[in-house]
Amino acid sequence: MDILKKLENNERLNLEDGIKLYDLDLITLGKYANRIREEKHQKKTYFNINRHINPTNICKDVCQFCAYSASRKNPNQYTLTHEEILNIVKNSSKNDIKEVHIVSAHNPHTGLTWYMEIFKKIKTNFPHIHVKALTAAEIHFLSKQYQLSYEDIINTMIEYGVDSMPGGGAEIFDEKIRKRICGGKVSSEQWLEIHKLWHEKGRKSNATMLFGHIESREHRIDHMLRLRNLQDITGGFNAFIPLVFQTQNNYLKVKEPVTAHEILKTYAIARIMLDNIPNIKAYWATSTVKLALIAQEFGANDVDGTIEKESIQSAAGASSAKGVIQNEFIELIRNSGFIPVERDSIYNELKVW
Ligand code: V47
């Protein structure tokens, strides 16, 4: 059947259909994506007031796309103490943050306690702050490093106060591409297994996709479909986050950065393909704030948060080293014709601005 007919009938699309969507012009694609977006979220654009913390950049893995991790010889390597992390949270709590988003490199020297106890310390001192922490890649690393099962790590996370899991480490699920860009770290199957276990504990998580490097359009659709399949079973994903690859300071020599057209098409296609994931996040740190706002017309309904400081994408050239202040966010969303809605980490509405 013609792809436009399928879109008109709101049919669930398969891999072939998904690839065909990229051949539609951006405006047509946007029309269908926006129709779904408005049915689910009307004109609301979600954001949260959060603080990203990246406690260490020492990593035993060597992902080709990563500009953040430091090798042992790197003079800029760092590992924050718990006291330093607590100080960051204390300072940020003055800005009324509702979430800390904690993602680290895979540091084999700190011990498991360093990774886990900080969550308990944050929860004890700031019980109202949601802790979103440990990607599936970190969980896999900790499980191998300390010979514990995924379930053991997940139970410890829950015991120590982790509320939800971020979506990092998914990269691209296609095994061939994955081997080339991040061979050796968590596999696609393991990434999905870890999120499934987390969801089975009644917890929520996000899912990312790193795109605009050496993957093809087909690989992106395949990635979305693997997530859709798991979501059919667990319903535990809150948001899908397409991360735009930042090209600087890394080993993937990508000559032509992905175009704004391709980025918007990818958001729109994610909205159409992922009929069971409620939120599509245009994460402004990798898309730029301006494009994240335009993306609200192309299927996205979220821009992430104020962030305050970001180290992973900014190391690769993104202009997200500093965050966006709350009032600026609200004005930008409003001036773009959307209703700014402050949310918590699991998408409860806190305030319509
Ligand atoms: O998985 C690394 C990505 C991710 C680059 O769950 C890069 O709400 C672009 O997990 N260009 C970690 N991206 C970030 C992450 C995240 C971010 C925002 C929101 C959420 C959420 C989670 O950063 C990694 C990797 O795919 N990354 N290098 C780069 N050069």
mmCIF file with all atom_site columns, N, CA and C in Angstrom, residues 5 19 36 41 46 50 93 102 108 112 124-125 151-152 162 167 185 194 196 210 219 236 242 244 301 303 309 341 353:
data_model
loop_
_atom_site.group_PDB
_atom_site.id
_atom_site.type_symbol
_atom_site.label_atom_id
_atom_site.label_alt_id
_atom_site.label_comp_id
_atom_site.label_asym_id
_atom_site.label_entity_id
_atom_site.label_seq_id
_atom_site.pdbx_PDB_ins_code
_atom_site.Cartn_x
_atom_site.Cartn_y
_atom_site.Cartn_z
_atom_site.occupancy
_atom_site.B_iso_or_equiv
_atom_site.pdbx_formal_charge
_atom_site.auth_seq_id
_atom_site.auth_comp_id
_atom_site.auth_asym_id
_atom_site.auth_atom_id
_atom_site.pdbx_PDB_model_num
ATOM 1  N N  . LYS A 1 5   ? -1.114 6.545  2.170  1.00 0.00 ? 5   LYS A N  1
ATOM 2  C CA . LYS A 1 5   ? -2.373 5.922  2.616  1.00 0.00 ? 5   LYS A CA 1
ATOM 3  C C  . LYS A 1 5   ? -2.211 5.336  4.014  1.00 0.00 ? 5   LYS A C  1
ATOM 4  N N  . ILE A 1 19  ? 11.797 3.390  6.019  1.00 0.00 ? 19  ILE A N  1
ATOM 5  C CA . ILE A 1 19  ? 12.825 3.891  5.088  1.00 0.00 ? 19  ILE A CA 1
ATOM 6  C C  . ILE A 1 19  ? 12.163 4.798  4.044  1.00 0.00 ? 19  ILE A C  1
ATOM 7  N N  . ILE A 1 36  ? 0.076  13.602 15.006 1.00 0.00 ? 36  ILE A N  1
ATOM 8  C CA . ILE A 1 36  ? 0.168  12.662 16.141 1.00 0.00 ? 36  ILE A CA 1
ATOM 9  C C  . ILE A 1 36  ? 0.575  13.416 17.408 1.00 0.00 ? 36  ILE A C  1
ATOM 10 N N  . HIS A 1 41  ? -0.277 15.569 22.748 1.00 0.00 ? 41  HIS A N  1
ATOM 11 C CA . HIS A 1 41  ? 0.230  16.626 23.650 1.00 0.00 ? 41  HIS A CA 1
ATOM 12 C C  . HIS A 1 41  ? -0.294 18.020 23.330 1.00 0.00 ? 41  HIS A C  1
ATOM 13 N N  . TYR A 1 46  ? 7.321  20.255 26.788 1.00 0.00 ? 46  TYR A N  1
ATOM 14 C CA . TYR A 1 46  ? 7.804  19.930 28.132 1.00 0.00 ? 46  TYR A CA 1
ATOM 15 C C  . TYR A 1 46  ? 9.273  20.271 28.313 1.00 0.00 ? 46  TYR A C  1
ATOM 16 N N  . ASN A 1 50  ? 16.841 20.928 35.656 1.00 0.00 ? 50  ASN A N  1
ATOM 17 C CA . ASN A 1 50  ? 17.714 19.822 36.060 1.00 0.00 ? 50  ASN A CA 1
ATOM 18 C C  . ASN A 1 50  ? 19.175 20.228 36.038 1.00 0.00 ? 50  ASN A C  1
ATOM 19 N N  . SER A 1 93  ? 20.635 23.239 43.886 1.00 0.00 ? 93  SER A N  1
ATOM 20 C CA . SER A 1 93  ? 19.318 23.206 44.548 1.00 0.00 ? 93  SER A CA 1
ATOM 21 C C  . SER A 1 93  ? 18.806 24.628 44.789 1.00 0.00 ? 93  SER A C  1
ATOM 22 N N  . ILE A 1 102 ? 22.868 11.943 36.217 1.00 0.00 ? 102 ILE A N  1
ATOM 23 C CA . ILE A 1 102 ? 24.266 11.589 36.498 1.00 0.00 ? 102 ILE A CA 1
ATOM 24 C C  . ILE A 1 102 ? 24.735 10.482 35.551 1.00 0.00 ? 102 ILE A C  1
ATOM 25 N N  . PRO A 1 108 ? 37.493 2.094  35.982 1.00 0.00 ? 108 PRO A N  1
ATOM 26 C CA . PRO A 1 108 ? 37.761 0.835  36.702 1.00 0.00 ? 108 PRO A CA 1
ATOM 27 C C  . PRO A 1 108 ? 38.456 1.035  38.047 1.00 0.00 ? 108 PRO A C  1
ATOM 28 N N  . LEU A 1 112 ? 32.990 0.011  43.313 1.00 0.00 ? 112 LEU A N  1
ATOM 29 C CA . LEU A 1 112 ? 31.531 0.057  43.131 1.00 0.00 ? 112 LEU A CA 1
ATOM 30 C C  . LEU A 1 112 ? 30.866 1.038  44.095 1.00 0.00 ? 112 LEU A C  1
ATOM 31 N N  . THR A 1 124 ? 19.619 11.427 50.817 1.00 0.00 ? 124 THR A N  1
ATOM 32 C CA . THR A 1 124 ? 19.536 11.783 52.236 1.00 0.00 ? 124 THR A CA 1
ATOM 33 C C  . THR A 1 124 ? 19.497 13.298 52.407 1.00 0.00 ? 124 THR A C  1
ATOM 34 N N  . ASN A 1 125 ? 20.335 13.980 51.633 1.00 0.00 ? 125 ASN A N  1
ATOM 35 C CA . ASN A 1 125 ? 20.429 15.442 51.786 1.00 0.00 ? 125 ASN A CA 1
ATOM 36 C C  . ASN A 1 125 ? 19.376 16.206 51.002 1.00 0.00 ? 125 ASN A C  1
ATOM 37 N N  . GLU A 1 151 ? 20.851 -7.884 37.475 1.00 0.00 ? 151 GLU A N  1
ATOM 38 C CA . GLU A 1 151 ? 19.804 -7.794 38.503 1.00 0.00 ? 151 GLU A CA 1
ATOM 39 C C  . GLU A 1 151 ? 20.392 -7.294 39.831 1.00 0.00 ? 151 GLU A C  1
ATOM 40 N N  . ASP A 1 152 ? 21.591 -7.794 40.188 1.00 0.00 ? 152 ASP A N  1
ATOM 41 C CA . ASP A 1 152 ? 22.247 -7.335 41.431 1.00 0.00 ? 152 ASP A CA 1
ATOM 42 C C  . ASP A 1 152 ? 22.484 -5.824 41.370 1.00 0.00 ? 152 ASP A C  1
ATOM 43 N N  . VAL A 1 162 ? 18.282 5.404  43.245 1.00 0.00 ? 162 VAL A N  1
ATOM 44 C CA . VAL A 1 162 ? 18.117 5.826  41.848 1.00 0.00 ? 162 VAL A CA 1
ATOM 45 C C  . VAL A 1 162 ? 16.628 5.724  41.496 1.00 0.00 ? 162 VAL A C  1
ATOM 46 N N  . GLY A 1 167 ? 18.793 7.379  29.062 1.00 0.00 ? 167 GLY A N  1
ATOM 47 C CA . GLY A 1 167 ? 18.728 6.535  27.863 1.00 0.00 ? 167 GLY A CA 1
ATOM 48 C C  . GLY A 1 167 ? 20.039 6.334  27.144 1.00 0.00 ? 167 GLY A C  1
ATOM 49 N N  . LYS A 1 185 ? 31.812 -2.447 24.257 1.00 0.00 ? 185 LYS A N  1
ATOM 50 C CA . LYS A 1 185 ? 30.951 -2.067 25.380 1.00 0.00 ? 185 LYS A CA 1
ATOM 51 C C  . LYS A 1 185 ? 29.608 -2.791 25.287 1.00 0.00 ? 185 LYS A C  1
ATOM 52 N N  . ILE A 1 194 ? 18.860 -4.982 29.881 1.00 0.00 ? 194 ILE A N  1
ATOM 53 C CA . ILE A 1 194 ? 18.986 -4.197 31.118 1.00 0.00 ? 194 ILE A CA 1
ATOM 54 C C  . ILE A 1 194 ? 17.759 -3.298 31.305 1.00 0.00 ? 194 ILE A C  1
ATOM 55 N N  . LYS A 1 196 ? 14.834 -3.839 30.071 1.00 0.00 ? 196 LYS A N  1
ATOM 56 C CA . LYS A 1 196 ? 13.686 -4.719 30.353 1.00 0.00 ? 196 LYS A CA 1
ATOM 57 C C  . LYS A 1 196 ? 13.645 -5.065 31.854 1.00 0.00 ? 196 LYS A C  1
ATOM 58 N N  . LEU A 1 210 ? 22.104 7.575  18.782 1.00 0.00 ? 210 LEU A N  1
ATOM 59 C CA . LEU A 1 210 ? 23.120 8.495  18.264 1.00 0.00 ? 210 LEU A CA 1
ATOM 60 C C  . LEU A 1 210 ? 23.102 8.390  16.741 1.00 0.00 ? 210 LEU A C  1
ATOM 61 N N  . HIS A 1 219 ? 19.490 1.821  9.369  1.00 0.00 ? 219 HIS A N  1
ATOM 62 C CA . HIS A 1 219 ? 19.943 1.488  10.735 1.00 0.00 ? 219 HIS A CA 1
ATOM 63 C C  . HIS A 1 219 ? 19.122 2.254  11.775 1.00 0.00 ? 219 HIS A C  1
ATOM 64 N N  . GLY A 1 236 ? 7.846  0.590  29.488 1.00 0.00 ? 236 GLY A N  1
ATOM 65 C CA . GLY A 1 236 ? 8.637  1.350  30.466 1.00 0.00 ? 236 GLY A CA 1
ATOM 66 C C  . GLY A 1 236 ? 9.407  2.551  29.936 1.00 0.00 ? 236 GLY A C  1
ATOM 67 N N  . PRO A 1 242 ? 16.619 11.256 20.038 1.00 0.00 ? 242 PRO A N  1
ATOM 68 C CA . PRO A 1 242 ? 17.621 11.149 18.965 1.00 0.00 ? 242 PRO A CA 1
ATOM 69 C C  . PRO A 1 242 ? 18.755 12.144 19.248 1.00 0.00 ? 242 PRO A C  1
ATOM 70 N N  . VAL A 1 244 ? 21.979 14.086 18.129 1.00 0.00 ? 244 VAL A N  1
ATOM 71 C CA . VAL A 1 244 ? 22.677 14.462 16.892 1.00 0.00 ? 244 VAL A CA 1
ATOM 72 C C  . VAL A 1 244 ? 24.184 14.357 17.125 1.00 0.00 ? 244 VAL A C  1
ATOM 73 N N  . ASN A 1 301 ? 8.042  16.836 21.423 1.00 0.00 ? 301 ASN A N  1
ATOM 74 C CA . ASN A 1 301 ? 7.196  17.547 22.395 1.00 0.00 ? 301 ASN A CA 1
ATOM 75 C C  . ASN A 1 301 ? 7.963  17.888 23.664 1.00 0.00 ? 301 ASN A C  1
ATOM 76 N N  . VAL A 1 303 ? 12.094 19.400 25.166 1.00 0.00 ? 303 VAL A N  1
ATOM 77 C CA . VAL A 1 303 ? 13.414 19.950 24.811 1.00 0.00 ? 303 VAL A CA 1
ATOM 78 C C  . VAL A 1 303 ? 14.483 19.594 25.840 1.00 0.00 ? 303 VAL A C  1
ATOM 79 N N  . LYS A 1 309 ? 25.229 22.512 33.286 1.00 0.00 ? 309 LYS A N  1
ATOM 80 C CA . LYS A 1 309 ? 26.591 22.245 32.789 1.00 0.00 ? 309 LYS A CA 1
ATOM 81 C C  . LYS A 1 309 ? 26.545 20.891 32.104 1.00 0.00 ? 309 LYS A C  1
ATOM 82 N N  . VAL A 1 341 ? 5.541  23.759 29.524 1.00 0.00 ? 341 VAL A N  1
ATOM 83 C CA . VAL A 1 341 ? 5.064  22.981 30.672 1.00 0.00 ? 341 VAL A CA 1
ATOM 84 C C  . VAL A 1 341 ? 6.262  22.382 31.396 1.00 0.00 ? 341 VAL A C  1
ATOM 85 N N  . TRP A 1 353 ? 3.352  27.171 32.368 1.00 0.00 ? 353 TRP A N  1
ATOM 86 C CA . TRP A 1 353 ? 3.823  28.562 32.459 1.00 0.00 ? 353 TRP A CA 1
ATOM 87 C C  . TRP A 1 353 ? 3.089  29.456 31.485 1.00 0.00 ? 353 TRP A C  1
#
